[in-house]
Amino acid sequence: MRHLIRGRVLGFHADPADTADNHRYHPDGAVILADGRIEAVGDYADLRADGLPETDHRPHLILPGFIDPHIHFPQIQVIASWARQLLDWLNDYTFPAESEYADPVHATRMAGLFLDQMIAHGTTSAAAFCSVHKTSAEALFTAAEARNMAMIAGKVMMDRNAIPAVHDTAQASYDDSAALIRDWHGRGRLRYAITPRFAITSTPEQLDAAGALARENPACHIQTHLSENHDEIAYTLSLYPQARDYLDIYDQYGLLGPRSLMGHCLHLTPREIARMAETGCRAIFCPTSNLFLGSGLFDQAGLRAAGITTGIASDVGGGTSFSMLQTMAEGYKVQQMHRHRMHPFATFHWATRGNAIALGIEDRIGTLAPGSDADLVVLNARATPAMALRMERAETLAEELFVLQTMGDDRAVAETYVAGRAMKR
Ligand code: GUN
Ligand code: ZN
């Protein structure tokens, strides 16, 4: 099954913060898709061939699909919940909503709707938190497999300090996670993330179980939350009085490494920053969530200078939009508060190849490299009347990208390809 798509093709092969030679742009370009992979990328005139089926997306841009490295599947109906800050938001809205995912009928319905929302917004891959219930992870993996999406997910482990309906036990969380790893990790495009929710909702025994899972399954990711909110940090340290700091808790249980995805990382001490860099942990920036919950301002330039690989994510439903364009827009504004003006090439690199690097799967997704998986997004910078008006004065590709990230959302996503298949229209 070979198929050519034509448009203005843009992909990144290096970080714009590192080098000027960071992207390839083909104004009349094409991508040949074959058996779910990218076979070739180049100028349309060079790639067209008699008999090869074509889809013409001109004048739109074709890029690698967006990757969302921190999102909560059972929070799609929690977005826009009026709370004070993190801990109230969790208790008042989030834990009750997640309790409903014990029901496989509800979890299955929501899993399909969740992935369809991601696709509508041009997001082709994610690292997702499920609820505490094994059924929720099964529902999400089943729905992702049906769409052939590259999905990293795990059931949250949480055995205290929430409500009983979303509590497991250290042993049950170990057993359920191990069974899910056996059944789903490495199946097609699916991978498992060992997912202790955060230190507040895990006993030491449970973090020990998470550490055992990590030792026994070194190819799995680990995802959790770190240093998001001042009250959260104080409560965490009171529960683990022997720890030097928040990161040290996860360190003591063997949970740090290059496959560890740490959501938020807003109020880190110098020691925590140095230790994250030393162990290779990823820091995942969740701008719409950080602003919505009043959590703090992620220091991208500072963490990067310290040698930490970062990702940028929606964190739905603390985050307020599935759109990685809107996520980039809010991320840009947060960096402006640090007097750090990010170039649109850098933000688009971040949401594609950068996030793939954060997840350690840049050999499969996030670029247009031949042989990688054909996950693509087609973007229309004139999708709304206001965008079209602004675009009358845009002269460069960088300006167009900046209009897309500042004003765009799912309306700017003309098409989304998942493993070579058009999935939006
Ligand atoms: N910390 C622990 N759980 C969560 C969650 O669901 N969302 C956010 N933003 N932070 C958390
Ligand atoms: Zn989160």
CSV table of C-alpha atoms and ligand atoms in Angstrom, one decimal:
chain,number,residue,atom,x,y,z
A,1,MET,CA,0.0,0.0,0.0
A,2,ARG,CA,1.9,3.1,-1.3
A,3,HIS,CA,0.4,6.5,-1.3
A,4,LEU,CA,1.8,10.0,-1.9
A,5,ILE,CA,0.6,13.1,0.0
A,6,ARG,CA,1.5,16.5,-1.4
A,7,GLY,CA,1.8,19.8,0.5
A,8,ARG,CA,4.3,22.2,2.1
A,9,VAL,CA,6.4,19.6,3.9
A,10,LEU,CA,8.3,20.6,7.1
A,11,GLY,CA,10.3,18.4,9.5
A,12,PHE,CA,13.1,18.9,12.1
A,13,HIS,CA,16.2,16.9,12.3
A,14,ALA,CA,18.0,18.9,15.0
A,15,ASP,CA,17.1,21.2,17.8
A,16,PRO,CA,16.9,24.9,16.6
A,17,ALA,CA,18.4,25.9,20.0
A,18,ASP,CA,21.6,23.9,19.0
A,19,THR,CA,22.1,24.6,15.3
A,20,ALA,CA,20.9,26.6,12.4
A,21,ASP,CA,20.7,23.5,10.3
A,22,ASN,CA,17.7,22.1,12.0
A,23,HIS,CA,14.8,21.6,9.5
A,24,ARG,CA,14.0,20.7,5.9
A,25,TYR,CA,11.2,22.6,4.2
A,26,HIS,CA,9.8,21.6,0.8
A,27,PRO,CA,7.4,24.3,-0.5
A,28,ASP,CA,6.0,21.9,-3.0
A,29,GLY,CA,6.8,18.8,-1.2
A,30,ALA,CA,5.6,15.2,-0.9
A,31,VAL,CA,5.7,12.3,1.5
A,32,ILE,CA,5.4,8.8,0.3
A,33,LEU,CA,3.6,6.5,2.8
A,34,ALA,CA,4.1,2.8,2.5
A,35,ASP,CA,2.7,0.1,4.9
A,36,GLY,CA,2.4,2.6,7.8
A,37,ARG,CA,5.9,4.0,7.4
A,38,ILE,CA,7.5,7.0,5.7
A,39,GLU,CA,9.2,5.8,2.6
A,40,ALA,CA,10.5,9.0,1.2
A,41,VAL,CA,10.3,12.8,1.6
A,42,GLY,CA,11.2,15.4,-0.9
A,43,ASP,CA,10.1,17.7,-3.7
A,44,TYR,CA,6.9,16.7,-5.3
A,45,ALA,CA,8.5,16.9,-8.8
A,46,ASP,CA,11.1,14.3,-7.7
A,47,LEU,CA,8.7,11.9,-5.9
A,48,ARG,CA,5.6,11.8,-8.2
A,49,ALA,CA,5.2,8.6,-10.2
A,50,ASP,CA,2.6,7.4,-12.7
A,51,GLY,CA,0.0,5.2,-10.9
A,52,LEU,CA,0.9,6.3,-7.4
A,53,PRO,CA,-2.2,7.4,-5.6
A,54,GLU,CA,-2.0,11.1,-4.4
A,55,THR,CA,-3.8,13.3,-1.9
A,56,ASP,CA,-3.2,17.0,-2.4
A,57,HIS,CA,-3.1,19.0,0.8
A,58,ARG,CA,-1.7,22.2,-0.7
A,59,PRO,CA,-1.5,24.9,0.5
A,60,HIS,CA,-1.4,23.4,3.9
A,61,LEU,CA,1.7,22.3,5.9
A,62,ILE,CA,2.6,18.7,6.5
A,63,LEU,CA,4.6,18.0,9.7
A,64,PRO,CA,5.2,15.0,12.0
A,65,GLY,CA,2.2,14.5,14.2
A,66,PHE,CA,2.2,16.1,17.7
A,67,ILE,CA,3.3,14.1,20.7
A,68,ASP,CA,1.8,14.7,24.1
A,69,PRO,CA,4.1,13.3,26.8
A,70,HIS,CA,1.8,13.8,29.8
A,71,ILE,CA,-2.0,13.5,29.7
A,72,HIS,CA,-4.6,11.9,31.9
A,73,PHE,CA,-7.1,9.7,30.0
A,74,PRO,CA,-9.8,9.6,32.8
A,75,GLN,CA,-9.8,13.4,33.1
A,76,ILE,CA,-11.5,14.3,29.7
A,77,GLN,CA,-14.6,15.4,31.6
A,78,VAL,CA,-12.6,17.1,34.3
A,79,ILE,CA,-11.2,19.9,32.1
A,80,ALA,CA,-12.5,23.3,33.1
A,81,SER,CA,-13.3,22.4,36.7
A,82,TRP,CA,-13.3,25.5,39.0
A,83,ALA,CA,-10.9,24.7,41.8
A,84,ARG,CA,-8.5,26.6,44.1
A,85,GLN,CA,-5.2,24.8,43.4
A,86,LEU,CA,-3.9,21.3,42.8
A,87,LEU,CA,-4.9,19.4,46.0
A,88,ASP,CA,-8.4,20.8,46.0
A,89,TRP,CA,-8.8,20.1,42.3
A,90,LEU,CA,-7.7,16.5,42.8
A,91,ASN,CA,-10.1,15.9,45.8
A,92,ASP,CA,-13.1,17.8,44.6
A,93,TYR,CA,-13.2,16.8,40.9
A,94,THR,CA,-10.5,14.4,39.8
A,95,PHE,CA,-10.6,11.5,42.1
A,96,PRO,CA,-14.5,11.3,41.9
A,97,ALA,CA,-14.3,11.4,38.1
A,98,GLU,CA,-11.6,8.7,37.9
A,99,SER,CA,-13.6,6.4,40.2
A,100,GLU,CA,-16.1,5.9,37.4
A,101,TYR,CA,-13.4,4.1,35.3
A,102,ALA,CA,-13.9,1.0,37.4
A,103,ASP,CA,-16.8,0.5,35.0
A,104,PRO,CA,-15.5,-1.1,31.7
A,105,VAL,CA,-18.4,0.2,29.7
A,106,HIS,CA,-17.6,3.8,30.8
A,107,ALA,CA,-13.9,3.3,30.3
A,108,THR,CA,-14.3,1.9,26.9
A,109,ARG,CA,-16.6,4.7,25.7
A,110,MET,CA,-14.2,7.3,27.1
A,111,ALA,CA,-11.1,5.7,25.6
A,112,GLY,CA,-12.5,6.0,22.1
A,113,LEU,CA,-13.6,9.6,22.6
A,114,PHE,CA,-10.3,10.4,24.2
A,115,LEU,CA,-8.2,9.2,21.2
A,116,ASP,CA,-10.6,10.8,18.8
A,117,GLN,CA,-10.1,14.1,20.5
A,118,MET,CA,-6.3,13.6,20.3
A,119,ILE,CA,-6.5,12.9,16.6
A,120,ALA,CA,-8.9,15.8,16.0
A,121,HIS,CA,-6.2,18.0,17.5
A,122,GLY,CA,-3.4,16.5,15.5
A,123,THR,CA,-1.8,14.5,18.3
A,124,THR,CA,-0.7,11.1,17.2
A,125,SER,CA,1.1,9.8,20.3
A,126,ALA,CA,1.0,10.3,24.0
A,127,ALA,CA,2.2,9.1,27.4
A,128,ALA,CA,-1.0,8.7,29.3
A,129,PHE,CA,-2.0,8.2,32.9
A,130,CYS,CA,-5.0,5.9,33.3
A,131,SER,CA,-7.1,5.5,36.4
A,132,VAL,CA,-6.2,3.1,39.2
A,133,HIS,CA,-8.4,0.5,37.7
A,134,LYS,CA,-6.8,-2.1,35.4
A,135,THR,CA,-9.9,-1.9,33.2
A,136,SER,CA,-9.1,1.7,32.4
A,137,ALA,CA,-5.7,0.8,31.0
A,138,GLU,CA,-7.1,-2.2,29.1
A,139,ALA,CA,-9.8,0.1,27.6
A,140,LEU,CA,-7.1,2.6,26.5
A,141,PHE,CA,-4.7,0.1,25.0
A,142,THR,CA,-7.6,-1.6,23.2
A,143,ALA,CA,-8.8,1.6,21.6
A,144,ALA,CA,-5.2,2.7,20.7
A,145,GLU,CA,-4.5,-0.7,19.1
A,146,ALA,CA,-7.7,-0.4,17.1
A,147,ARG,CA,-6.4,2.9,15.7
A,148,ASN,CA,-2.8,1.6,15.4
A,149,MET,CA,-1.6,4.6,17.6
A,150,ALA,CA,1.8,4.6,19.3
A,151,MET,CA,0.6,4.9,22.9
A,152,ILE,CA,2.6,4.8,26.2
A,153,ALA,CA,0.2,4.3,29.1
A,154,GLY,CA,-0.1,2.8,32.6
A,155,LYS,CA,-2.6,2.4,35.4
A,156,VAL,CA,-1.9,4.7,38.3
A,157,MET,CA,-0.7,3.1,41.5
A,158,MET,CA,-2.3,4.9,44.5
A,159,ASP,CA,-2.9,3.3,47.8
A,160,ARG,CA,-3.6,6.2,50.2
A,161,ASN,CA,-4.7,9.8,50.6
A,162,ALA,CA,-7.4,9.9,47.9
A,163,ILE,CA,-10.9,8.2,48.2
A,164,PRO,CA,-11.4,4.5,48.6
A,165,ALA,CA,-12.9,4.1,45.2
A,166,VAL,CA,-9.5,5.0,43.6
A,167,HIS,CA,-7.3,3.2,46.1
A,168,ASP,CA,-5.5,-0.1,45.3
A,169,THR,CA,-2.9,-1.7,47.6
A,170,ALA,CA,0.8,-2.1,47.1
A,171,GLN,CA,0.4,-5.8,46.2
A,172,ALA,CA,-2.6,-5.3,43.9
A,173,SER,CA,-0.9,-2.4,42.1
A,174,TYR,CA,2.2,-4.6,41.6
A,175,ASP,CA,0.1,-7.5,40.3
A,176,ASP,CA,-2.1,-5.5,38.0
A,177,SER,CA,0.8,-3.5,36.6
A,178,ALA,CA,2.8,-6.7,36.0
A,179,ALA,CA,-0.2,-8.3,34.2
A,180,LEU,CA,-0.7,-5.2,32.0
A,181,ILE,CA,3.0,-5.2,31.1
A,182,ARG,CA,2.8,-8.8,30.2
A,183,ASP,CA,-0.4,-8.3,28.1
A,184,TRP,CA,0.4,-5.0,26.4
A,185,HIS,CA,4.0,-3.8,26.6
A,186,GLY,CA,5.6,-4.1,23.1
A,187,ARG,CA,2.4,-5.3,21.5
A,188,GLY,CA,2.3,-3.4,18.1
A,189,ARG,CA,2.9,0.3,18.8
A,190,LEU,CA,1.9,0.1,22.5
A,191,ARG,CA,4.3,0.5,25.5
A,192,TYR,CA,3.7,0.4,29.2
A,193,ALA,CA,4.6,3.1,31.7
A,194,ILE,CA,4.9,2.1,35.4
A,195,THR,CA,2.8,4.9,37.0
A,196,PRO,CA,3.0,5.7,40.7
A,197,ARG,CA,0.7,8.7,40.6
A,198,PHE,CA,2.8,10.8,43.0
A,199,ALA,CA,4.4,10.3,46.4
A,200,ILE,CA,1.4,11.6,48.3
A,201,THR,CA,-0.9,8.8,47.1
A,202,SER,CA,1.6,6.0,47.5
A,203,THR,CA,2.8,4.3,50.7
A,204,PRO,CA,6.5,3.5,51.0
A,205,GLU,CA,5.5,-0.1,50.3
A,206,GLN,CA,3.8,0.9,47.1
A,207,LEU,CA,6.8,2.9,45.9
A,208,ASP,CA,8.9,-0.1,46.7
A,209,ALA,CA,6.6,-2.2,44.4
A,210,ALA,CA,7.0,0.4,41.7
A,211,GLY,CA,10.8,0.2,42.0
A,212,ALA,CA,10.5,-3.6,41.7
A,213,LEU,CA,8.5,-3.3,38.6
A,214,ALA,CA,11.0,-0.9,37.2
A,215,ARG,CA,13.9,-3.2,37.9
A,216,GLU,CA,12.1,-6.2,36.4
A,217,ASN,CA,10.9,-4.3,33.3
A,218,PRO,CA,13.8,-1.9,32.4
A,219,ALA,CA,12.3,-1.2,28.9
A,220,CYS,CA,9.1,0.3,30.4
A,221,HIS,CA,8.8,4.0,31.1
A,222,ILE,CA,8.0,5.4,34.5
A,223,GLN,CA,5.7,8.4,34.8
A,224,THR,CA,4.8,10.4,37.8
A,225,HIS,CA,4.5,14.0,39.1
A,226,LEU,CA,7.2,16.1,40.8
A,227,SER,CA,7.3,19.5,42.4
A,228,GLU,CA,4.1,21.0,41.0
A,229,ASN,CA,2.6,23.0,43.9
A,230,HIS,CA,3.9,24.4,47.2
A,231,ASP,CA,1.2,22.8,49.3
A,232,GLU,CA,1.9,19.5,47.5
A,233,ILE,CA,5.6,19.7,48.2
A,234,ALA,CA,5.1,20.4,51.9
A,235,TYR,CA,2.6,17.6,52.3
A,236,THR,CA,4.9,15.2,50.4
A,237,LEU,CA,7.9,16.0,52.6
A,238,SER,CA,5.8,15.5,55.7
A,239,LEU,CA,4.9,12.0,54.5
A,240,TYR,CA,8.6,11.1,53.8
A,241,PRO,CA,10.5,12.9,56.5
A,242,GLN,CA,13.7,11.0,55.9
A,243,ALA,CA,13.9,12.2,52.2
A,244,ARG,CA,16.4,15.0,51.4
A,245,ASP,CA,13.8,16.5,49.0
A,246,TYR,CA,10.9,15.5,46.8
A,247,LEU,CA,13.0,13.9,44.0
A,248,ASP,CA,15.0,12.0,46.6
A,249,ILE,CA,11.8,10.0,47.5
A,250,TYR,CA,11.6,8.6,44.0
A,251,ASP,CA,15.4,8.1,43.9
A,252,GLN,CA,15.3,6.0,47.1
A,253,TYR,CA,12.9,3.6,45.4
A,254,GLY,CA,14.9,3.3,42.2
A,255,LEU,CA,12.6,5.3,40.0
A,256,LEU,CA,15.0,7.7,38.3
A,257,GLY,CA,16.5,7.2,34.9
A,258,PRO,CA,16.2,8.3,31.2
A,259,ARG,CA,12.8,6.6,30.9
A,260,SER,CA,11.4,8.5,33.9
A,261,LEU,CA,9.0,11.2,32.9
A,262,MET,CA,8.5,13.7,35.6
A,263,GLY,CA,5.5,15.9,35.2
A,264,HIS,CA,5.7,19.6,36.1
A,265,CYS,CA,9.2,20.2,37.9
A,266,LEU,CA,8.3,23.7,38.8
A,267,HIS,CA,9.9,24.3,42.2
A,268,LEU,CA,13.1,22.2,42.1
A,269,THR,CA,16.0,22.8,44.4
A,270,PRO,CA,19.5,23.0,42.8
A,271,ARG,CA,20.2,19.5,44.2
A,272,GLU,CA,17.1,18.1,42.5
A,273,ILE,CA,18.1,19.7,39.2
A,274,ALA,CA,21.6,18.3,39.4
A,275,ARG,CA,20.3,14.9,40.3
A,276,MET,CA,17.7,14.9,37.5
A,277,ALA,CA,20.5,15.8,35.0
A,278,GLU,CA,22.8,13.1,36.5
A,279,THR,CA,20.1,10.3,36.2
A,280,GLY,CA,18.7,11.5,32.9
A,281,CYS,CA,15.1,12.0,34.1
A,282,ARG,CA,12.9,14.0,31.8
A,283,ALA,CA,11.1,17.1,32.9
A,284,ILE,CA,7.7,17.5,31.3
A,285,PHE,CA,6.3,21.1,31.1
A,286,CYS,CA,2.5,21.4,31.2
A,287,PRO,CA,1.9,25.1,30.6
A,288,THR,CA,-1.9,25.2,30.4
A,289,SER,CA,-2.2,23.1,33.5
A,290,ASN,CA,0.4,25.2,35.4
A,291,LEU,CA,-1.4,28.4,34.6
A,292,PHE,CA,-4.9,27.0,35.2
A,293,LEU,CA,-4.0,25.6,38.6
A,294,GLY,CA,-1.8,28.5,39.5
A,295,SER,CA,1.1,26.1,40.0
A,296,GLY,CA,4.1,28.0,38.8
A,297,LEU,CA,6.4,28.9,35.8
A,298,PHE,CA,8.5,26.2,34.3
A,299,ASP,CA,12.1,27.3,33.6
A,300,GLN,CA,12.8,25.7,30.3
A,301,ALA,CA,16.1,27.6,29.6
A,302,GLY,CA,17.4,26.9,33.1
A,303,LEU,CA,16.6,23.2,33.1
A,304,ARG,CA,18.0,22.8,29.6
A,305,ALA,CA,21.2,24.6,30.6
A,306,ALA,CA,21.5,22.2,33.5
A,307,GLY,CA,21.5,19.3,31.0
A,308,ILE,CA,17.9,18.1,31.5
A,309,THR,CA,15.9,16.9,28.5
A,310,THR,CA,12.4,18.4,28.6
A,311,GLY,CA,9.1,17.8,26.9
A,312,ILE,CA,6.0,19.9,26.6
A,313,ALA,CA,2.6,18.4,27.3
A,314,SER,CA,-1.1,19.1,27.7
A,315,ASP,CA,-1.8,17.5,31.1
A,316,VAL,CA,-5.5,17.3,30.3
A,317,GLY,CA,-7.6,17.6,32.5
A,318,GLY,CA,-5.5,19.9,34.7
A,319,GLY,CA,-4.5,21.2,31.3
A,320,THR,CA,-7.2,23.1,29.5
A,321,SER,CA,-6.8,22.0,25.9
A,322,PHE,CA,-6.0,18.9,23.9
A,323,SER,CA,-4.3,21.1,21.4
A,324,MET,CA,-0.5,21.1,21.3
A,325,LEU,CA,-0.8,24.4,19.4
A,326,GLN,CA,-2.5,25.9,22.4
A,327,THR,CA,0.0,24.2,24.6
A,328,MET,CA,2.8,25.8,22.7
A,329,ALA,CA,1.0,29.2,22.9
A,330,GLU,CA,0.8,29.0,26.7
A,331,GLY,CA,4.3,27.6,26.9
A,332,TYR,CA,5.6,30.5,24.9
A,333,LYS,CA,3.9,33.0,27.3
A,334,VAL,CA,5.4,31.2,30.3
A,335,GLN,CA,8.9,31.4,28.9
A,336,GLN,CA,8.2,35.1,28.1
A,337,MET,CA,7.7,35.6,31.9
A,338,HIS,CA,11.3,34.4,32.3
A,339,ARG,CA,12.4,36.8,29.6
A,340,HIS,CA,13.1,33.8,27.3
A,341,ARG,CA,11.6,34.3,23.9
A,342,MET,CA,11.3,31.0,22.1
A,343,HIS,CA,11.5,30.9,18.3
A,344,PRO,CA,8.5,29.2,16.6
A,345,PHE,CA,10.9,26.7,15.1
A,346,ALA,CA,12.0,25.7,18.6
A,347,THR,CA,8.4,25.3,19.8
A,348,PHE,CA,7.4,23.2,16.8
A,349,HIS,CA,10.5,21.1,17.2
A,350,TRP,CA,9.7,20.6,20.9
A,351,ALA,CA,6.1,19.3,20.2
A,352,THR,CA,7.4,16.9,17.6
A,353,ARG,CA,11.0,15.6,17.6
A,354,GLY,CA,11.7,17.1,21.0
A,355,ASN,CA,8.9,15.2,22.7
A,356,ALA,CA,10.0,12.0,20.9
A,357,ILE,CA,13.5,12.5,22.3
A,358,ALA,CA,12.0,13.0,25.8
A,359,LEU,CA,10.2,9.7,25.4
A,360,GLY,CA,13.3,8.0,23.9
A,361,ILE,CA,11.4,7.0,20.7
A,362,GLU,CA,12.8,9.5,18.2
A,363,ASP,CA,13.8,6.5,16.0
A,364,ARG,CA,10.1,5.8,15.4
A,365,ILE,CA,8.2,9.1,15.6
A,366,GLY,CA,8.6,12.8,15.7
A,367,THR,CA,10.6,13.3,12.5
A,368,LEU,CA,10.1,12.7,8.7
A,369,ALA,CA,13.1,10.3,8.6
A,370,PRO,CA,12.5,7.5,6.0
A,371,GLY,CA,11.7,4.3,7.8
A,372,SER,CA,10.0,6.0,10.7
A,373,ASP,CA,6.2,5.6,11.4
A,374,ALA,CA,3.9,7.7,9.2
A,375,ASP,CA,2.3,9.8,11.9
A,376,LEU,CA,1.6,13.2,10.4
A,377,VAL,CA,-0.4,16.3,10.9
A,378,VAL,CA,-1.7,18.7,8.1
A,379,LEU,CA,-2.0,22.3,9.3
A,380,ASN,CA,-4.0,25.1,7.9
A,381,ALA,CA,-2.8,28.5,9.1
A,382,ARG,CA,-6.0,30.2,7.6
A,383,ALA,CA,-8.4,28.0,9.4
A,384,THR,CA,-10.4,30.8,11.1
A,385,PRO,CA,-11.3,34.2,9.7
A,386,ALA,CA,-9.0,35.9,12.3
A,387,MET,CA,-6.1,33.6,11.3
A,388,ALA,CA,-6.7,34.3,7.6
A,389,LEU,CA,-6.7,38.0,8.3
A,390,ARG,CA,-3.4,37.8,10.2
A,391,MET,CA,-1.9,35.5,7.5
A,392,GLU,CA,-2.4,38.3,4.9
A,393,ARG,CA,0.6,39.9,6.5
A,394,ALA,CA,2.7,36.8,7.2
A,395,GLU,CA,5.8,36.6,4.9
A,396,THR,CA,7.9,33.8,6.3
A,397,LEU,CA,7.5,30.2,7.4
A,398,ALA,CA,8.4,31.1,10.9
A,399,GLU,CA,5.7,33.8,11.0
A,400,GLU,CA,3.1,31.2,9.7
A,401,LEU,CA,4.2,28.8,12.5
A,402,PHE,CA,3.8,31.5,15.1
A,403,VAL,CA,0.3,32.3,13.9
A,404,LEU,CA,-0.6,28.6,14.0
A,405,GLN,CA,0.8,28.2,17.6
A,406,THR,CA,-0.7,31.5,18.9
A,407,MET,CA,-4.1,31.3,17.2
A,408,GLY,CA,-4.6,27.7,16.2
A,409,ASP,CA,-6.4,24.8,17.7
A,410,ASP,CA,-8.2,21.7,16.3
A,411,ARG,CA,-9.8,23.9,13.6
A,412,ALA,CA,-6.3,24.4,12.1
A,413,VAL,CA,-5.8,20.6,11.9
A,414,ALA,CA,-6.9,19.7,8.3
A,415,GLU,CA,-5.9,16.1,8.6
A,416,THR,CA,-4.1,13.7,10.9
A,417,TYR,CA,-2.4,10.5,9.6
A,418,VAL,CA,-1.8,7.7,12.0
A,419,ALA,CA,0.6,5.0,10.7
A,420,GLY,CA,-0.2,6.2,7.2
A,421,ARG,CA,-4.0,6.3,7.5
A,422,ALA,CA,-6.0,9.5,7.3
A,423,MET,CA,-8.0,9.5,10.6
A,424,LYS,CA,-9.6,13.0,11.0
A,425,ARG,CA,-11.9,13.5,8.1
B,1,GUN,N1,-0.5,15.3,40.8
B,1,GUN,C1,-1.0,14.1,41.1
B,1,GUN,N2,-2.0,13.7,40.3
B,1,GUN,C2,-2.2,14.7,39.4
B,1,GUN,C3,-3.0,15.0,38.3
B,1,GUN,O1,-3.9,14.2,38.0
B,1,GUN,N3,-2.9,16.2,37.7
B,1,GUN,C4,-1.9,17.1,38.0
B,1,GUN,N4,-1.8,18.2,37.3
B,1,GUN,N5,-1.1,16.8,39.0
B,1,GUN,C5,-1.2,15.7,39.7
B,2,ZN,ZN,-0.5,15.1,35.4
